[in-house]
PDB file of C-alpha atoms in Angstrom:
ATOM      1  CA  MET A   1      -3.070   5.042 101.822  1.00 42.00           C
ATOM      2  CA  ASN A   2      -3.125   8.657 100.572  1.00 39.00           C
ATOM      3  CA  LYS A   3      -3.314   9.969 104.156  1.00 41.00           C
ATOM      4  CA  LEU A   4      -0.319   7.840 105.149  1.00 36.00           C
ATOM      5  CA  LEU A   5       1.679   9.032 102.128  1.00 35.00           C
ATOM      6  CA  SER A   6       0.815  12.675 102.890  1.00 38.00           C
ATOM      7  CA  ALA A   7       1.842  12.258 106.523  1.00 36.00           C
ATOM      8  CA  LEU A   8       5.174  10.719 105.483  1.00 31.00           C
ATOM      9  CA  VAL A   9       5.901  13.573 103.045  1.00 32.00           C
ATOM     10  CA  ILE A  10       5.112  16.219 105.684  1.00 32.00           C
ATOM     11  CA  ALA A  11       7.176  14.412 108.334  1.00 32.00           C
ATOM     12  CA  SER A  12      10.179  13.959 106.017  1.00 32.00           C
ATOM     13  CA  GLY A  13      10.130  17.666 105.119  1.00 32.00           C
ATOM     14  CA  PHE A  14       9.966  18.631 108.785  1.00 30.00           C
ATOM     15  CA  LEU A  15      12.764  16.277 109.816  1.00 29.00           C
ATOM     16  CA  SER A  16      15.063  17.258 106.955  1.00 30.00           C
ATOM     17  CA  GLY A  17      15.079  20.921 107.997  1.00 33.00           C
ATOM     18  CA  VAL A  18      13.683  22.088 104.662  1.00 35.00           C
ATOM     19  CA  SER A  19      11.850  25.378 104.983  1.00 39.00           C
ATOM     20  CA  VAL A  20       8.237  25.444 103.899  1.00 43.00           C
ATOM     21  CA  ALA A  21       6.402  28.023 101.834  1.00 50.00           C
ATOM     22  CA  ALA A  22       4.448  29.014 104.941  1.00 60.00           C
ATOM     23  CA  ASP A  23       7.541  30.927 106.134  1.00 84.00           C
ATOM     24  CA  ILE A  24       6.617  33.622 103.582  1.00 88.00           C
ATOM     25  CA  GLU A  25       2.943  34.464 103.344  1.00 88.00           C
ATOM     26  CA  GLN A  26       1.557  37.011 100.868  1.00 85.00           C
ATOM     27  CA  GLY A  27       5.058  38.413 100.403  1.00 89.00           C
ATOM     28  CA  VAL A  28       5.709  38.890 104.138  1.00 92.00           C
ATOM     29  CA  MET A  29       8.327  36.915 106.098  1.00 92.00           C
ATOM     30  CA  LYS A  30       6.665  34.972 108.915  1.00 91.00           C
ATOM     31  CA  ASP A  31       9.550  32.960 110.437  1.00 89.00           C
ATOM     32  CA  GLU A  32      13.054  33.978 109.379  1.00 87.00           C
ATOM     33  CA  ASN A  33      14.750  31.420 111.633  1.00 85.00           C
ATOM     34  CA  ASN A  34      12.949  28.519 109.983  1.00 86.00           C
ATOM     35  CA  TYR A  35      13.307  30.039 106.492  1.00 86.00           C
ATOM     36  CA  TYR A  36      17.064  30.689 106.594  1.00 83.00           C
ATOM     37  CA  GLY A  37      17.814  27.804 108.947  1.00 77.00           C
ATOM     38  CA  LEU A  38      21.126  26.816 110.469  1.00 65.00           C
ATOM     39  CA  GLU A  39      22.043  24.448 107.609  1.00 65.00           C
ATOM     40  CA  LYS A  40      21.638  27.158 104.962  1.00 68.00           C
ATOM     41  CA  ALA A  41      23.485  29.770 107.026  1.00 69.00           C
ATOM     42  CA  GLN A  42      26.480  27.452 107.420  1.00 68.00           C
ATOM     43  CA  SER A  43      26.570  26.022 103.884  1.00 74.00           C
ATOM     44  CA  ASN A  44      29.451  26.920 101.594  1.00 74.00           C
ATOM     45  CA  ILE A  45      27.195  28.784  99.186  1.00 77.00           C
ATOM     46  CA  ALA A  46      25.288  30.817 101.804  1.00 78.00           C
ATOM     47  CA  LEU A  47      26.061  34.535 101.729  1.00 77.00           C
ATOM     48  CA  ASN A  48      25.163  36.624 104.760  1.00 75.00           C
ATOM     49  CA  ALA A  49      26.345  39.968 103.362  1.00 69.00           C
ATOM     50  CA  PRO A  50      23.718  42.597 102.504  1.00 69.00           C
ATOM     51  CA  PHE A  51      23.229  44.042  99.030  1.00 79.00           C
ATOM     52  CA  SER A  52      25.998  46.489  98.162  1.00 64.00           C
ATOM     53  CA  LYS A  53      24.843  50.108  97.965  1.00 52.00           C
ATOM     54  CA  GLN A  54      27.471  50.733  95.263  1.00 48.00           C
ATOM     55  CA  TYR A  55      25.022  49.883  92.497  1.00 46.00           C
ATOM     56  CA  GLU A  56      22.470  52.653  92.815  1.00 48.00           C
ATOM     57  CA  ASP A  57      19.904  54.001  95.231  1.00 46.00           C
ATOM     58  CA  MET A  58      17.238  51.322  95.192  1.00 47.00           C
ATOM     59  CA  SER A  59      13.763  52.512  96.108  1.00 47.00           C
ATOM     60  CA  ALA A  60      12.233  49.022  96.174  1.00 42.00           C
ATOM     61  CA  GLU A  61      11.025  49.440  99.739  1.00 42.00           C
ATOM     62  CA  SER A  62       8.864  52.436  98.857  1.00 42.00           C
ATOM     63  CA  GLU A  63       7.440  50.618  95.816  1.00 50.00           C
ATOM     64  CA  ILE A  64       6.234  47.602  97.805  1.00 48.00           C
ATOM     65  CA  THR A  65       2.866  47.667  99.545  1.00 51.00           C
ATOM     66  CA  PRO A  66       2.298  44.916 102.108  1.00 51.00           C
ATOM     67  CA  PHE A  67      -0.405  42.553 100.849  1.00 51.00           C
ATOM     68  CA  GLY A  68      -0.332  44.333  97.474  1.00 55.00           C
ATOM     69  CA  PRO A  69       0.511  42.605  94.209  1.00 61.00           C
ATOM     70  CA  ALA A  70       4.110  41.450  93.806  1.00 74.00           C
ATOM     71  CA  ARG A  71       6.265  43.619  91.566  1.00 89.00           C
ATOM     72  CA  GLY A  72       8.310  42.203  88.742  1.00 93.00           C
ATOM     73  CA  ILE A  73      12.060  42.469  88.409  1.00 95.00           C
ATOM     74  CA  SER A  74      13.478  45.993  88.323  1.00 93.00           C
ATOM     75  CA  TYR A  75      17.130  45.053  88.879  1.00 94.00           C
ATOM     76  CA  PHE A  76      19.206  41.898  88.227  1.00 96.00           C
ATOM     77  CA  GLU A  77      23.027  41.833  88.372  1.00 95.00           C
ATOM     78  CA  ILE A  78      25.950  39.602  89.287  1.00 96.00           C
ATOM     79  CA  GLY A  79      27.216  41.020  92.578  1.00 94.00           C
ATOM     80  CA  LEU A  80      29.918  38.698  93.881  1.00 94.00           C
ATOM     81  CA  VAL A  81      32.246  35.882  92.850  1.00 95.00           C
ATOM     82  CA  ARG A  82      33.615  33.636  95.605  1.00 94.00           C
ATOM     83  CA  SER A  83      36.361  31.085  95.013  1.00 94.00           C
ATOM     84  CA  ALA A  84      39.075  29.144  96.811  1.00 93.00           C
ATOM     85  CA  ASN A  85      41.857  30.916  94.894  1.00 93.00           C
ATOM     86  CA  GLY A  86      40.392  34.429  94.639  1.00 93.00           C
ATOM     87  CA  GLY A  87      38.338  34.775  97.821  1.00 92.00           C
ATOM     88  CA  ASP A  88      35.334  37.121  97.667  1.00 92.00           C
ATOM     89  CA  GLN A  89      35.323  39.675  94.874  1.00 93.00           C
ATOM     90  CA  THR A  90      32.528  42.250  94.687  1.00 92.00           C
ATOM     91  CA  ILE A  91      31.523  42.834  91.073  1.00 93.00           C
ATOM     92  CA  THR A  92      30.721  46.409  90.066  1.00 89.00           C
ATOM     93  CA  LYS A  93      27.775  47.145  87.820  1.00 86.00           C
ATOM     94  CA  SER A  94      30.018  48.046  84.873  1.00 87.00           C
ATOM     95  CA  ALA A  95      32.479  45.112  85.198  1.00 92.00           C
ATOM     96  CA  PHE A  96      32.958  42.806  82.211  1.00 95.00           C
ATOM     97  CA  SER A  97      35.399  40.482  83.967  1.00 96.00           C
ATOM     98  CA  THR A  98      36.876  39.691  87.347  1.00 95.00           C
ATOM     99  CA  GLY A  99      40.179  41.305  88.259  1.00 88.00           C
ATOM    100  CA  THR A 100      41.160  38.355  90.417  1.00 89.00           C
ATOM    101  CA  ASP A 101      42.281  34.869  89.376  1.00 90.00           C
ATOM    102  CA  HIS A 102      39.413  32.616  90.526  1.00 93.00           C
ATOM    103  CA  GLY A 103      39.069  28.858  90.698  1.00 83.00           C
ATOM    104  CA  GLY A 104      40.326  26.171  93.036  1.00 90.00           C
ATOM    105  CA  SER A 105      38.208  23.732  95.014  1.00 93.00           C
ATOM    106  CA  TYR A 106      35.077  25.906  94.836  1.00 94.00           C
ATOM    107  CA  LEU A 107      33.653  28.697  92.650  1.00 95.00           C
ATOM    108  CA  TYR A 108      30.326  30.439  93.369  1.00 95.00           C
ATOM    109  CA  VAL A 109      28.610  33.235  91.461  1.00 96.00           C
ATOM    110  CA  TYR A 110      25.951  35.380  93.192  1.00 96.00           C
ATOM    111  CA  ALA A 111      23.298  37.676  91.713  1.00 96.00           C
ATOM    112  CA  TRP A 112      21.015  40.237  93.354  1.00 95.00           C
ATOM    113  CA  GLN A 113      17.457  40.623  92.111  1.00 95.00           C
ATOM    114  CA  VAL A 114      14.994  43.357  93.095  1.00 94.00           C
ATOM    115  CA  GLY A 115      11.431  42.179  92.494  1.00 94.00           C
ATOM    116  CA  TYR A 116       9.896  38.779  91.853  1.00 94.00           C
ATOM    117  CA  GLY A 117      11.148  36.413  89.175  1.00 95.00           C
ATOM    118  CA  ASN A 118      12.308  32.885  88.494  1.00 95.00           C
ATOM    119  CA  PRO A 119      16.031  32.295  87.946  1.00 96.00           C
ATOM    120  CA  ASN A 120      17.027  30.206  84.950  1.00 97.00           C
ATOM    121  CA  ASN A 121      19.937  27.819  84.738  1.00 97.00           C
ATOM    122  CA  ALA A 122      23.272  29.627  84.514  1.00 98.00           C
ATOM    123  CA  THR A 123      25.943  28.529  82.052  1.00 98.00           C
ATOM    124  CA  MET A 124      29.732  28.534  82.205  1.00 97.00           C
ATOM    125  CA  ASN A 125      31.994  26.838  79.671  1.00 94.00           C
ATOM    126  CA  GLY A 126      29.019  24.921  78.260  1.00 92.00           C
ATOM    127  CA  GLN A 127      27.986  23.642  81.699  1.00 95.00           C
ATOM    128  CA  SER A 128      24.411  24.490  82.741  1.00 98.00           C
ATOM    129  CA  LYS A 129      23.525  24.670  86.443  1.00 97.00           C
ATOM    130  CA  PRO A 130      20.344  25.547  88.372  1.00 97.00           C
ATOM    131  CA  ALA A 131      20.571  28.071  91.195  1.00 95.00           C
ATOM    132  CA  ALA A 132      21.989  26.352  94.282  1.00 93.00           C
ATOM    133  CA  LEU A 133      20.844  29.229  96.493  1.00 92.00           C
ATOM    134  CA  SER A 134      17.555  31.120  96.244  1.00 92.00           C
ATOM    135  CA  GLU A 135      17.087  33.335  99.261  1.00 93.00           C
ATOM    136  CA  ALA A 136      14.368  35.922  99.966  1.00 93.00           C
ATOM    137  CA  ARG A 137      15.667  39.388 100.898  1.00 93.00           C
ATOM    138  CA  CYS A 138      13.968  42.493 102.311  1.00 93.00           C
ATOM    139  CA  GLY A 139      14.295  46.287 102.271  1.00 91.00           C
ATOM    140  CA  SER A 140      16.103  48.551  99.842  1.00 89.00           C
ATOM    141  CA  ASP A 141      19.455  47.078 100.970  1.00 90.00           C
ATOM    142  CA  LEU A 142      18.241  43.484 100.385  1.00 91.00           C
ATOM    143  CA  HIS A 143      19.153  42.300 103.874  1.00 90.00           C
ATOM    144  CA  ARG A 144      18.048  38.950 105.276  1.00 91.00           C
ATOM    145  CA  CYS A 145      14.380  39.350 106.180  1.00 93.00           C
ATOM    146  CA  ARG A 146      13.062  39.578 109.710  1.00 92.00           C
ATOM    147  CA  ALA A 147       9.563  38.505 110.742  1.00 93.00           C
ATOM    148  CA  GLY A 148       6.942  40.956 109.489  1.00 94.00           C
ATOM    149  CA  GLU A 149       9.079  42.451 106.697  1.00 94.00           C
ATOM    150  CA  THR A 150       7.950  42.451 103.075  1.00 93.00           C
ATOM    151  CA  VAL A 151      10.128  40.511 100.633  1.00 93.00           C
ATOM    152  CA  THR A 152      11.551  42.953  98.067  1.00 93.00           C
ATOM    153  CA  GLY A 153      14.083  40.779  96.247  1.00 94.00           C
ATOM    154  CA  TRP A 154      16.210  37.673  96.127  1.00 94.00           C
ATOM    155  CA  LEU A 155      19.806  36.528  96.324  1.00 95.00           C
ATOM    156  CA  TYR A 156      20.702  33.702  93.946  1.00 96.00           C
ATOM    157  CA  GLY A 157      23.882  31.648  93.932  1.00 95.00           C
ATOM    158  CA  TRP A 158      25.248  29.185  91.374  1.00 96.00           C
ATOM    159  CA  ASP A 159      27.902  26.566  92.130  1.00 95.00           C
ATOM    160  CA  PHE A 160      30.498  26.234  89.380  1.00 96.00           C
ATOM    161  CA  SER A 161      33.057  24.392  91.511  1.00 94.00           C
ATOM    162  CA  GLY A 162      35.643  22.673  89.345  1.00 91.00           C
ATOM    163  CA  GLN A 163      35.679  25.489  86.774  1.00 91.00           C
ATOM    164  CA  GLN A 164      38.774  27.685  86.538  1.00 86.00           C
ATOM    165  CA  ASN A 165      37.827  30.509  84.174  1.00 90.00           C
ATOM    166  CA  GLY A 166      35.326  31.384  81.469  1.00 96.00           C
ATOM    167  CA  GLN A 167      32.182  33.334  80.627  1.00 97.00           C
ATOM    168  CA  VAL A 168      29.259  32.904  83.034  1.00 97.00           C
ATOM    169  CA  LYS A 169      25.754  33.862  81.880  1.00 98.00           C
ATOM    170  CA  ILE A 170      22.776  34.170  84.214  1.00 98.00           C
ATOM    171  CA  SER A 171      19.144  35.223  83.755  1.00 98.00           C
ATOM    172  CA  SER A 172      15.760  35.438  85.456  1.00 97.00           C
ATOM    173  CA  ASN A 173      12.214  35.815  84.149  1.00 97.00           C
ATOM    174  CA  SER A 174      10.001  38.461  85.749  1.00 95.00           C
ATOM    175  CA  VAL A 175       6.738  36.998  87.084  1.00 92.00           C
ATOM    176  CA  ALA A 176       4.857  40.306  87.252  1.00 90.00           C
ATOM    177  CA  SER A 177       4.911  43.717  85.554  1.00 88.00           C
ATOM    178  CA  PRO A 178       7.357  44.715  84.176  1.00 87.00           C
ATOM    179  CA  PHE A 179       7.491  41.325  82.452  1.00 91.00           C
ATOM    180  CA  GLY A 180      10.563  40.170  80.587  1.00 93.00           C
ATOM    181  CA  ASN A 181      13.848  38.362  80.861  1.00 96.00           C
ATOM    182  CA  TRP A 182      16.721  39.964  82.746  1.00 97.00           C
ATOM    183  CA  SER A 183      20.280  38.738  82.236  1.00 97.00           C
ATOM    184  CA  ASP A 184      23.900  39.450  83.077  1.00 97.00           C
ATOM    185  CA  SER A 185      27.237  37.926  82.147  1.00 97.00           C
ATOM    186  CA  LEU A 186      30.797  38.089  83.401  1.00 97.00           C
ATOM    187  CA  TYR A 187      34.128  36.654  82.345  1.00 97.00           C
ATOM    188  CA  ILE A 188      35.743  34.948  85.323  1.00 96.00           C
ATOM    189  CA  ASN A 189      39.550  34.943  85.225  1.00 93.00           C
TER     190      ASN A 189
END
């Protein structure tokens, strides 16, 4: 019975198009096509844009040693707000609020993270949501990984569709040194 149950679980994961942990092994991307997948690339919350260099010169690539221990978070910031009314608005490091009126049929908030950590639920207007997008990224520009590249960070996205404006708060816990909780907030107009 256990063998049958295990076979069904494996088959359902394969048929549903869900990527498996084997796509990233010891911090190195093995199969980017399976990891990112067509469904994720075409979903409303997927974001294909690379990390914006406007923040600062990130030296994450030089700090990562293939097959070495994973590094904890060294950077965590809201980087983009996407909505039906306001389109895509890049958020600068020093921004306290959006300069565009957001809302409409969808509202997504994206954060860039350099290093390894676990995102917490984000809150907006008392509503708590888990990350709807958690995507491995590579290099100092946090581009989508190619096979053989070392994962250096993550792109997270939260879906606050139905909200019009308010304070959004996000955070992530570092899983390696430097340990701690990283957070950011933004008022969305």
